[in-house]
Short mmCIF file of C-alpha atoms in Angstrom, two decimals:
data_model
loop_
_atom_site.label_atom_id
_atom_site.label_comp_id
_atom_site.label_asym_id
_atom_site.label_seq_id
_atom_site.Cartn_x
_atom_site.Cartn_y
_atom_site.Cartn_z
CA MET A 173 125.11 -32.76 -188.26
CA THR A 174 124.81 -30.11 -190.97
CA ASP A 175 123.05 -26.76 -190.93
CA LYS A 176 120.68 -27.92 -193.74
CA THR A 177 117.06 -26.97 -193.16
CA PHE A 178 113.86 -28.72 -194.28
CA GLY A 179 110.34 -28.12 -195.46
CA PRO A 180 107.11 -30.24 -195.10
CA PHE A 181 107.93 -32.58 -197.98
CA GLU A 182 111.35 -33.42 -196.64
CA LEU A 183 110.13 -34.72 -193.26
CA LEU A 184 110.68 -38.41 -193.98
CA ALA A 185 114.04 -37.91 -195.64
CA ALA A 186 115.36 -35.66 -192.86
CA HIS A 187 114.15 -38.13 -190.24
CA LYS A 188 116.24 -40.85 -191.91
CA GLY A 189 119.38 -38.76 -191.73
CA ASP A 190 122.00 -38.59 -188.96
CA VAL A 191 120.52 -39.03 -185.55
CA PRO A 192 121.32 -36.00 -183.31
CA ALA A 193 123.32 -36.95 -180.23
CA ASP A 194 120.56 -36.21 -177.79
CA PHE A 195 118.19 -38.45 -179.82
CA VAL A 196 120.72 -41.30 -179.56
CA ALA A 197 120.28 -41.04 -175.74
CA ARG A 198 116.50 -40.49 -175.92
CA ARG A 199 116.22 -43.65 -178.07
CA ARG A 200 118.26 -45.60 -175.54
CA ILE A 201 115.81 -44.43 -172.89
CA ALA A 202 112.73 -45.46 -174.88
CA ALA A 203 114.30 -48.84 -175.85
CA ALA A 204 115.19 -49.64 -172.21
CA MET A 205 111.61 -48.78 -171.15
CA GLN A 206 110.15 -50.86 -173.94
CA GLN A 207 112.29 -53.79 -172.76
CA LEU A 208 111.18 -53.23 -169.13
CA SER A 209 107.50 -53.00 -170.18
CA GLU A 210 107.72 -56.30 -172.06
CA ARG A 211 109.67 -58.18 -169.42
CA LEU A 212 107.41 -57.09 -166.55
CA ILE A 213 104.13 -58.37 -168.08
CA ARG A 214 103.00 -61.10 -165.65
CA ALA A 215 106.58 -61.51 -164.49
CA GLU A 216 107.15 -64.05 -161.74
CA ALA A 217 108.99 -61.97 -159.16
CA SER A 218 109.20 -61.72 -155.38
CA GLN A 219 107.25 -58.97 -153.63
CA ALA A 220 110.58 -57.51 -152.47
CA ASP A 221 111.92 -57.33 -156.03
CA LEU A 222 108.72 -55.73 -157.39
CA GLU A 223 108.80 -53.12 -154.69
CA HIS A 224 112.50 -52.42 -155.19
CA TRP A 225 111.97 -51.91 -158.96
CA ALA A 226 109.02 -49.61 -158.30
CA GLY A 227 111.17 -47.59 -155.93
CA THR A 228 113.95 -47.27 -158.47
CA LEU A 229 111.55 -46.00 -161.08
CA GLU A 230 109.83 -43.58 -158.70
CA GLN A 231 113.27 -42.25 -157.69
CA LEU A 232 114.21 -41.76 -161.32
CA ALA A 233 110.92 -39.90 -162.03
CA GLU A 234 111.76 -37.64 -159.11
CA THR A 235 115.27 -37.04 -160.37
CA VAL A 236 114.00 -36.17 -163.89
CA GLY A 237 111.54 -33.78 -162.27
CA THR A 238 109.43 -31.72 -164.68
CA PRO A 239 111.80 -30.31 -167.31
CA GLU A 240 110.80 -27.66 -169.74
CA ARG A 241 109.70 -28.94 -173.17
CA ARG A 242 110.97 -27.91 -176.55
CA ASP A 243 108.19 -26.08 -178.49
CA THR A 244 107.02 -28.08 -181.54
CA ARG A 245 104.59 -25.34 -182.59
CA ALA A 246 107.59 -23.10 -183.36
CA ALA A 247 109.27 -26.05 -185.12
CA ASN A 248 106.10 -26.62 -187.17
CA ARG A 249 106.06 -22.95 -188.26
CA ARG A 250 109.73 -23.22 -189.27
CA MET A 251 108.93 -26.39 -191.22
CA PHE A 252 106.18 -24.74 -193.23
CA SER A 253 108.61 -22.02 -194.29
CA GLY A 254 111.31 -24.58 -195.14
CA ALA A 255 113.46 -23.55 -192.22
CA ALA A 256 113.16 -26.59 -189.90
CA THR A 257 116.49 -27.98 -188.55
CA ALA A 258 117.27 -31.65 -188.25
CA GLY A 259 116.60 -31.34 -184.55
CA ASP A 260 113.18 -29.79 -185.25
CA ILE A 261 112.38 -32.81 -187.48
CA PHE A 262 113.35 -35.25 -184.76
CA ASP A 263 111.35 -33.29 -182.20
CA MET A 264 108.32 -33.69 -184.49
CA MET A 265 108.76 -37.31 -185.53
CA ASP A 266 110.69 -39.21 -182.97
CA PHE A 267 108.16 -38.83 -180.07
CA ASP A 268 105.20 -40.16 -182.14
CA PRO A 269 103.14 -42.56 -180.00
CA ALA A 270 102.85 -44.80 -183.06
CA GLY A 271 106.33 -45.56 -184.24
CA GLY A 272 108.42 -42.85 -182.67
CA LEU A 273 111.72 -44.43 -181.45
CA SER A 274 112.11 -41.84 -178.64
CA ASN A 275 108.62 -42.45 -177.19
CA PRO A 276 108.74 -45.11 -174.48
CA ILE A 277 105.17 -46.17 -175.02
CA SER A 278 105.44 -46.56 -178.84
CA PRO A 279 105.72 -49.83 -180.70
CA PRO A 280 108.96 -49.52 -182.60
CA LEU A 281 108.06 -49.56 -186.35
CA THR A 282 110.82 -50.17 -188.92
CA TRP A 283 110.03 -48.66 -192.32
CA ILE A 284 111.12 -50.96 -195.11
CA LYS A 285 109.50 -49.09 -198.04
CA GLU A 286 108.40 -45.52 -198.41
CA THR A 287 107.47 -44.43 -201.92
CA PRO A 288 104.55 -42.48 -203.40
CA GLU A 289 103.17 -45.85 -204.50
CA GLY A 290 102.99 -47.13 -200.92
CA VAL A 291 104.69 -47.83 -197.65
CA GLU A 292 105.58 -50.96 -195.64
CA ALA A 293 106.69 -51.31 -192.06
CA GLU A 294 107.72 -54.22 -189.90
CA VAL A 295 107.14 -54.46 -186.21
CA TYR A 296 107.77 -57.03 -183.47
CA LEU A 297 105.03 -56.69 -180.86
CA GLY A 298 105.90 -58.04 -177.46
CA MET A 299 103.61 -59.20 -174.64
CA HIS A 300 102.92 -55.60 -173.56
CA TYR A 301 100.83 -55.27 -176.75
CA GLN A 302 98.80 -58.45 -176.26
CA GLY A 303 94.97 -58.60 -176.36
CA PRO A 304 93.55 -62.16 -176.26
CA PRO A 305 96.14 -64.87 -175.39
CA GLY A 306 98.74 -65.13 -178.19
CA ARG A 307 97.27 -62.27 -180.23
CA VAL A 308 98.01 -58.56 -180.74
CA HIS A 309 95.44 -56.30 -179.11
CA GLY A 310 92.94 -55.15 -181.77
CA GLY A 311 93.28 -51.49 -180.59
CA VAL A 312 97.07 -51.66 -180.98
CA ILE A 313 96.52 -52.78 -184.57
CA ALA A 314 94.24 -49.77 -185.10
CA LEU A 315 96.82 -47.43 -183.47
CA LEU A 316 99.49 -48.64 -185.86
CA LEU A 317 97.25 -48.62 -188.94
CA ASP A 318 96.38 -44.98 -188.37
CA ALA A 319 100.12 -44.19 -188.34
CA VAL A 320 100.91 -46.36 -191.40
CA LEU A 321 97.99 -44.89 -193.47
CA SER A 322 99.14 -41.43 -192.54
CA ARG A 323 102.71 -42.30 -193.54
CA ALA A 324 101.47 -43.44 -196.98
CA MET A 325 99.88 -39.98 -197.34
CA HIS A 326 103.17 -38.28 -196.48
CA ALA A 327 105.11 -40.61 -198.75
CA ALA A 328 102.76 -39.59 -201.57
CA LEU A 329 103.71 -35.95 -200.81
CA LYS A 330 100.32 -35.07 -199.42
CA ILE A 331 99.34 -33.55 -196.10
CA GLY A 332 95.99 -33.92 -194.32
CA VAL A 333 94.20 -35.23 -191.22
CA THR A 334 92.32 -38.48 -190.55
CA GLY A 335 88.61 -38.18 -191.27
CA THR A 336 87.58 -41.81 -190.80
CA LEU A 337 89.42 -45.00 -190.03
CA ASN A 338 87.75 -48.33 -190.80
CA VAL A 339 89.41 -51.49 -189.62
CA ARG A 340 88.28 -54.98 -190.49
CA TYR A 341 89.74 -57.84 -188.51
CA LEU A 342 89.92 -60.95 -190.74
CA ASN A 343 91.94 -63.19 -188.40
CA SER A 344 94.04 -62.93 -185.33
CA THR A 345 97.47 -61.28 -185.58
CA PRO A 346 100.08 -63.27 -183.68
CA ILE A 347 102.07 -61.68 -180.85
CA GLU A 348 105.84 -62.07 -180.39
CA THR A 349 106.62 -62.33 -184.05
CA THR A 350 107.46 -59.78 -186.69
CA VAL A 351 104.38 -58.65 -188.64
CA ARG A 352 104.09 -56.37 -191.65
CA PHE A 353 101.92 -53.24 -192.11
CA THR A 354 101.32 -51.82 -195.57
CA ALA A 355 99.41 -48.83 -196.94
CA ARG A 356 98.94 -46.88 -200.15
CA LEU A 357 97.00 -43.85 -201.41
CA ARG A 358 94.37 -45.53 -203.61
CA GLU A 359 92.30 -42.56 -204.88
CA MET A 360 91.76 -38.82 -204.47
CA ASP A 361 88.39 -37.02 -204.76
CA GLY A 362 88.77 -33.30 -204.22
CA ARG A 363 90.06 -32.82 -200.66
CA LYS A 364 89.40 -36.48 -199.82
CA MET A 365 92.18 -39.05 -199.93
CA PHE A 366 91.32 -42.76 -199.80
CA ILE A 367 94.11 -44.76 -198.27
CA GLU A 368 93.99 -48.49 -197.83
CA GLY A 369 96.19 -50.61 -195.65
CA GLY A 370 96.70 -54.09 -194.34
CA VAL A 371 98.43 -56.28 -191.72
CA PHE A 372 100.20 -59.43 -192.70
CA ALA A 373 101.59 -62.37 -190.62
CA GLY A 374 103.78 -64.14 -193.08
CA GLU A 375 101.73 -64.45 -196.25
CA GLU A 376 98.39 -64.26 -194.50
CA GLN A 377 96.53 -60.95 -194.42
CA THR A 378 94.99 -60.67 -190.92
CA VAL A 379 93.55 -57.13 -191.08
CA GLN A 380 92.21 -54.72 -193.74
CA ALA A 381 91.86 -51.03 -193.30
CA GLU A 382 90.64 -47.96 -195.20
CA GLY A 383 91.12 -44.40 -194.09
CA ILE A 384 89.66 -41.24 -195.49
CA PHE A 385 91.98 -38.33 -194.96
CA PHE A 386 91.24 -34.67 -195.69
CA GLN A 387 93.63 -32.24 -197.26
CA PRO A 388 93.63 -28.79 -195.57
CA ARG A 389 91.47 -26.10 -197.13
CA PHE A 390 93.74 -23.42 -198.58
CA GLY A 391 92.89 -19.82 -199.24
CA ARG A 392 89.84 -19.51 -197.04
CA MET B 175 92.12 -61.46 -150.17
CA THR B 176 89.62 -64.26 -150.13
CA ASP B 177 89.56 -67.65 -151.73
CA LYS B 178 86.49 -66.72 -153.79
CA THR B 179 86.74 -67.81 -157.41
CA PHE B 180 85.18 -66.23 -160.52
CA GLY B 181 83.64 -67.04 -163.91
CA PRO B 182 83.57 -65.12 -167.14
CA PHE B 183 80.69 -62.80 -166.21
CA GLU B 184 82.32 -61.77 -162.94
CA LEU B 185 85.48 -60.42 -164.56
CA LEU B 186 84.72 -56.77 -164.15
CA ALA B 187 83.43 -57.11 -160.55
CA ALA B 188 86.39 -59.19 -159.50
CA HIS B 189 88.79 -56.72 -161.03
CA LYS B 190 87.19 -53.89 -158.93
CA GLY B 191 87.78 -55.88 -155.71
CA ASP B 192 90.85 -55.77 -153.45
CA VAL B 193 94.10 -55.28 -155.34
CA PRO B 194 96.48 -58.20 -154.62
CA ALA B 195 99.79 -57.00 -152.98
CA ASP B 196 101.92 -57.79 -155.99
CA PHE B 197 99.60 -55.73 -158.18
CA VAL B 198 99.93 -52.76 -155.85
CA ALA B 199 103.68 -52.84 -156.65
CA ARG B 200 103.10 -53.60 -160.39
CA ARG B 201 100.81 -50.53 -160.62
CA ARG B 202 103.44 -48.43 -158.91
CA ILE B 203 105.95 -49.55 -161.59
CA ALA B 204 103.53 -48.77 -164.43
CA ALA B 205 102.60 -45.40 -162.93
CA ALA B 206 106.27 -44.31 -162.50
CA MET B 207 106.97 -45.37 -166.13
CA GLN B 208 103.93 -43.41 -167.35
CA GLN B 209 105.22 -40.40 -165.45
CA LEU B 210 108.70 -40.82 -166.97
CA SER B 211 107.29 -41.27 -170.46
CA GLU B 212 105.30 -38.08 -170.21
CA ARG B 213 108.04 -35.98 -168.63
CA LEU B 214 110.65 -37.05 -171.15
CA ILE B 215 108.76 -35.99 -174.30
CA ARG B 216 110.92 -33.28 -175.80
CA ALA B 217 112.42 -32.62 -172.38
CA GLU B 218 115.14 -29.92 -172.23
CA ALA B 219 117.97 -31.75 -170.59
CA SER B 220 121.77 -31.94 -170.77
CA GLN B 221 123.40 -34.65 -172.77
CA ALA B 222 124.97 -35.93 -169.59
CA ASP B 223 121.64 -36.17 -167.83
CA LEU B 224 119.97 -38.02 -170.77
CA GLU B 225 122.83 -40.52 -170.92
CA HIS B 226 122.68 -41.01 -167.18
CA TRP B 227 118.94 -41.74 -167.26
CA ALA B 228 119.44 -44.09 -170.20
CA GLY B 229 122.11 -45.93 -168.19
CA THR B 230 119.92 -46.19 -165.11
CA LEU B 231 117.02 -47.70 -167.12
CA GLU B 232 119.37 -50.12 -169.01
CA GLN B 233 120.80 -51.21 -165.69
CA LEU B 234 117.31 -51.85 -164.30
CA ALA B 235 116.34 -53.87 -167.39
CA GLU B 236 119.44 -56.02 -166.86
CA THR B 237 118.61 -56.43 -163.13
CA VAL B 238 115.04 -57.50 -164.03
CA GLY B 239 116.45 -59.98 -166.54
CA THR B 240 113.94 -62.21 -168.32
CA PRO B 241 111.64 -63.54 -165.62
CA GLU B 242 109.25 -66.45 -166.20
CA ARG B 243 105.69 -65.31 -166.97
CA ARG B 244 102.47 -66.50 -165.33
CA ASP B 245 100.39 -68.46 -167.77
CA THR B 246 97.11 -66.72 -168.72
CA ARG B 247 95.92 -69.54 -170.91
CA ALA B 248 95.60 -71.68 -167.76
CA ALA B 249 93.86 -68.75 -166.00
CA ASN B 250 91.49 -68.39 -168.94
CA ARG B 251 90.55 -72.07 -168.70
CA ARG B 252 89.96 -71.72 -164.95
CA MET B 253 87.79 -68.66 -165.66
CA PHE B 254 85.50 -70.48 -168.09
CA SER B 255 84.87 -73.15 -165.52
CA GLY B 256 84.21 -70.52 -162.84
CA ALA B 257 87.41 -71.37 -160.92
CA ALA B 258 89.52 -68.24 -161.57
CA THR B 259 91.19 -66.64 -158.54
CA ALA B 260 91.37 -62.88 -157.93
CA GLY B 261 95.03 -63.11 -158.99
CA ASP B 262 94.00 -64.81 -162.21
CA ILE B 263 91.57 -62.00 -162.93
CA PHE B 264 94.23 -59.34 -162.34
CA ASP B 265 96.67 -61.30 -164.55
CA MET B 266 94.07 -61.11 -167.33
CA MET B 267 92.81 -57.56 -166.91
CA ASP B 268 95.57 -55.47 -165.36
CA PHE B 269 98.17 -55.81 -168.18
CA ASP B 270 95.75 -54.76 -170.95
CA PRO B 271 97.58 -52.31 -173.31
CA ALA B 272 94.37 -50.19 -173.40
CA GLY B 273 93.54 -49.37 -169.80
CA GLY B 274 95.49 -51.91 -167.78
CA LEU B 275 96.91 -50.15 -164.71
CA SER B 276 99.91 -52.54 -164.52
CA ASN B 277 100.94 -52.09 -168.15
CA PRO B 278 103.51 -49.30 -168.38
CA ILE B 279 102.54 -48.40 -172.02
CA SER B 280 98.78 -48.20 -171.32
CA PRO B 281 96.83 -44.99 -170.93
CA PRO B 282 95.26 -45.21 -167.50
CA LEU B 283 91.47 -45.38 -167.96
CA THR B 284 89.14 -44.73 -165.03
CA TRP B 285 85.80 -46.48 -165.33
CA ILE B 286 83.08 -44.23 -164.05
CA LYS B 287 80.04 -46.20 -165.29
CA GLU B 288 79.70 -49.88 -166.17
CA THR B 289 76.17 -51.14 -166.64
CA PRO B 290 74.44 -53.35 -169.25
CA GLU B 291 73.12 -50.04 -170.73
CA GLY B 292 76.56 -48.62 -171.35
CA VAL B 293 79.98 -47.71 -170.03
CA GLU B 294 81.88 -44.52 -169.51
CA ALA B 295 85.58 -43.92 -168.82
CA GLU B 296 87.68 -40.89 -168.14
CA VAL B 297 91.26 -40.50 -169.08
CA TYR B 298 93.92 -37.80 -168.91
CA LEU B 299 96.25 -38.19 -171.92
CA GLY B 300 99.67 -36.66 -171.48
CA MET B 301 102.13 -35.47 -174.12
CA HIS B 302 103.32 -39.02 -174.84
CA TYR B 303 99.93 -39.64 -176.52
CA GLN B 304 100.07 -36.55 -178.68
CA GLY B 305 99.60 -36.48 -182.48
CA PRO B 306 99.33 -33.08 -184.09
CA PRO B 307 100.35 -30.22 -181.66
CA GLY B 308 97.84 -29.90 -178.78
CA ARG B 309 95.79 -32.95 -179.93
CA VAL B 310 95.49 -36.59 -178.95
CA HIS B 311 96.97 -38.94 -181.64
CA GLY B 312 94.11 -40.33 -183.78
CA GLY B 313 95.53 -43.85 -183.40
CA VAL B 314 95.52 -43.53 -179.58
CA ILE B 315 91.81 -42.63 -179.84
CA ALA B 316 91.19 -45.78 -181.90
CA LEU B 317 93.20 -47.94 -179.42
CA LEU B 318 91.02 -46.72 -176.50
CA LEU B 319 87.74 -46.92 -178.44
CA ASP B 320 88.41 -50.55 -179.23
CA ALA B 321 88.82 -51.12 -175.46
CA VAL B 322 85.82 -49.10 -174.40
CA LEU B 323 83.54 -50.76 -176.98
CA SER B 324 84.74 -54.12 -175.83
CA ARG B 325 84.09 -53.16 -172.22
CA ALA B 326 80.46 -52.20 -173.11
CA MET B 327 80.06 -55.74 -174.55
CA HIS B 328 81.38 -57.29 -171.28
CA ALA B 329 79.27 -54.95 -169.16
CA ALA B 330 76.22 -56.19 -171.21
CA LEU B 331 77.24 -59.71 -170.14
CA LYS B 332 78.31 -60.74 -173.66
CA ILE B 333 81.58 -62.18 -174.95
CA GLY B 334 82.98 -61.85 -178.43
CA VAL B 335 85.76 -60.50 -180.62
CA THR B 336 86.04 -57.33 -182.70
CA GLY B 337 84.97 -57.84 -186.35
CA THR B 338 85.17 -54.23 -187.53
CA LEU B 339 86.00 -50.91 -185.88
CA ASN B 340 84.87 -47.70 -187.65
CA VAL B 341 86.09 -44.40 -186.21
CA ARG B 342 84.93 -41.05 -187.45
CA TYR B 343 86.95 -38.03 -186.30
CA LEU B 344 84.62 -35.00 -185.92
CA ASN B 345 86.99 -32.62 -184.36
CA SER B 346 90.32 -32.57 -182.64
CA THR B 347 90.52 -34.11 -179.09
CA PRO B 348 92.60 -31.95 -176.84
CA ILE B 349 95.71 -33.32 -175.07
CA GLU B 350 96.55 -32.76 -171.39
CA THR B 351 93.00 -32.63 -170.25
CA THR B 352 90.55 -35.20 -168.99
CA VAL B 353 88.36 -36.53 -171.80
CA ARG B 354 85.45 -39.00 -171.64
CA PHE B 355 84.88 -42.18 -173.62
CA THR B 356 81.43 -43.76 -173.80
CA ALA B 357 80.06 -46.95 -175.40
CA ARG B 358 76.90 -49.02 -175.45
CA LEU B 359 75.54 -52.15 -177.08
CA ARG B 360 73.01 -50.74 -179.55
CA GLU B 361 71.70 -53.81 -181.34
CA MET B 362 72.18 -57.53 -181.78
CA ASP B 363 71.61 -59.53 -184.97
CA GLY B 364 72.36 -63.22 -184.64
CA ARG B 365 76.05 -63.45 -183.59
CA LYS B 366 76.63 -59.81 -184.50
CA MET B 367 76.72 -57.13 -181.86
CA PHE B 368 76.60 -53.46 -182.92
CA ILE B 369 78.37 -51.30 -180.32
CA GLU B 370 78.56 -47.57 -180.64
CA GLY B 371 80.89 -45.24 -178.82
CA GLY B 372 82.09 -41.64 -178.61
CA VAL B 373 84.75 -39.37 -177.27
CA PHE B 374 83.81 -36.12 -175.47
CA ALA B 375 85.89 -33.11 -174.50
CA GLY B 376 83.68 -31.33 -172.07
CA GLU B 377 80.27 -31.16 -173.79
CA GLU B 378 81.63 -31.48 -177.33
CA GLN B 379 81.68 -34.84 -179.03
CA THR B 380 85.00 -35.08 -180.93
CA VAL B 381 84.83 -38.64 -182.18
CA GLN B 382 82.10 -41.23 -183.17
CA ALA B 383 82.69 -44.94 -183.42
CA GLU B 384 80.88 -48.10 -184.25
CA GLY B 385 82.17 -51.62 -183.78
CA ILE B 386 80.73 -54.86 -184.95
CA PHE B 387 81.69 -57.64 -182.54
CA PHE B 388 81.04 -61.38 -183.08
CA GLN B 389 79.83 -63.81 -180.40
CA PRO B 390 81.70 -67.11 -180.47
CA ARG B 391 79.98 -69.95 -182.35
CA PHE B 392 78.91 -72.60 -179.82
CA GLY B 393 78.32 -76.28 -180.38
CA ARG B 394 80.13 -76.66 -183.72
#
């Protein structure tokens, strides 16, 4: 850990740096819960085992209680003045419900390319993300596309919010195999950013997406 | 529990019936994991506590092991011949990643209206579904809209798959409050079904959506 601080365009780089010790433990928690979520889908198990596991988890929830939360609004303000710490960056990025490795409900995206020209991520989606038999749930695809399109915007050093997200399902995306998500900023028009994306299973594109993102209005 | 069996148009009704005993336990597991996921987002906690909780969850994952899974393909075949059991229906519906009460990663939707004229669901989204500070993640909105549009199709006694999903974000959707999702089948054109939906926070509509779903081709 260093005392280096970060601004809004250093988010991705800072989040790739050393993982703070508490986030090593938080990621272990999320990974174990992902594993449990996957294994318990339609699991053959005795009634006694199911009830025992439920009891263990309820007991843990009681032990955890309702801890105070770190304030990301303050971390956000520090970021916009270039004063965010590495811990602030992990607080902002690592709990994201679409790709955050410390969020137990999030599919764990691995970023394999992040440049201003585009981003690529790989993800293995287990049975807890299934829609029709053998296929990834269409809504889970949309969840991840929103995240990947937004990441392409950040990688192109832009900030903004999703205006529209259009997803076109070309073919089914297989479950229990590693699939690839891509996105790139295609065009800008004033405050509007047109970002296109796709999902690939092997060489086959299974989904197309386009998002229109809006840059914030400054100086109003 | 009865020995009654069900076909494809009785899915929703069967899933509202008595909850099989194993699903009572499976829902307790999912609810406890939802609670843990929410409470652990940016939780202030000592390093020792975080590591202890990680260890408890890793131990539970090891205890659960890799159980065999019930086969939903067989359940699907039984359903299409009207021979699905209540357990089959719960196997198919209750693990859905968008609304399934036995899926630990799924936001827990409550259906408050399900008629051929339209459906409505309520959901309280906790901090583990947050995007920008104070707001629901846009991708989580898309995930749930896909599910709610698809439910409107089933409630109108149609079957089909998502062709396109278009989501327009009008305003931010607040986190940590109950919001409402709606959808209805607006129009049909051959195999195409146009389904529109929305998200409401109080009286304000925050998101608009339209999906085009395709009915299966028969007799080819």
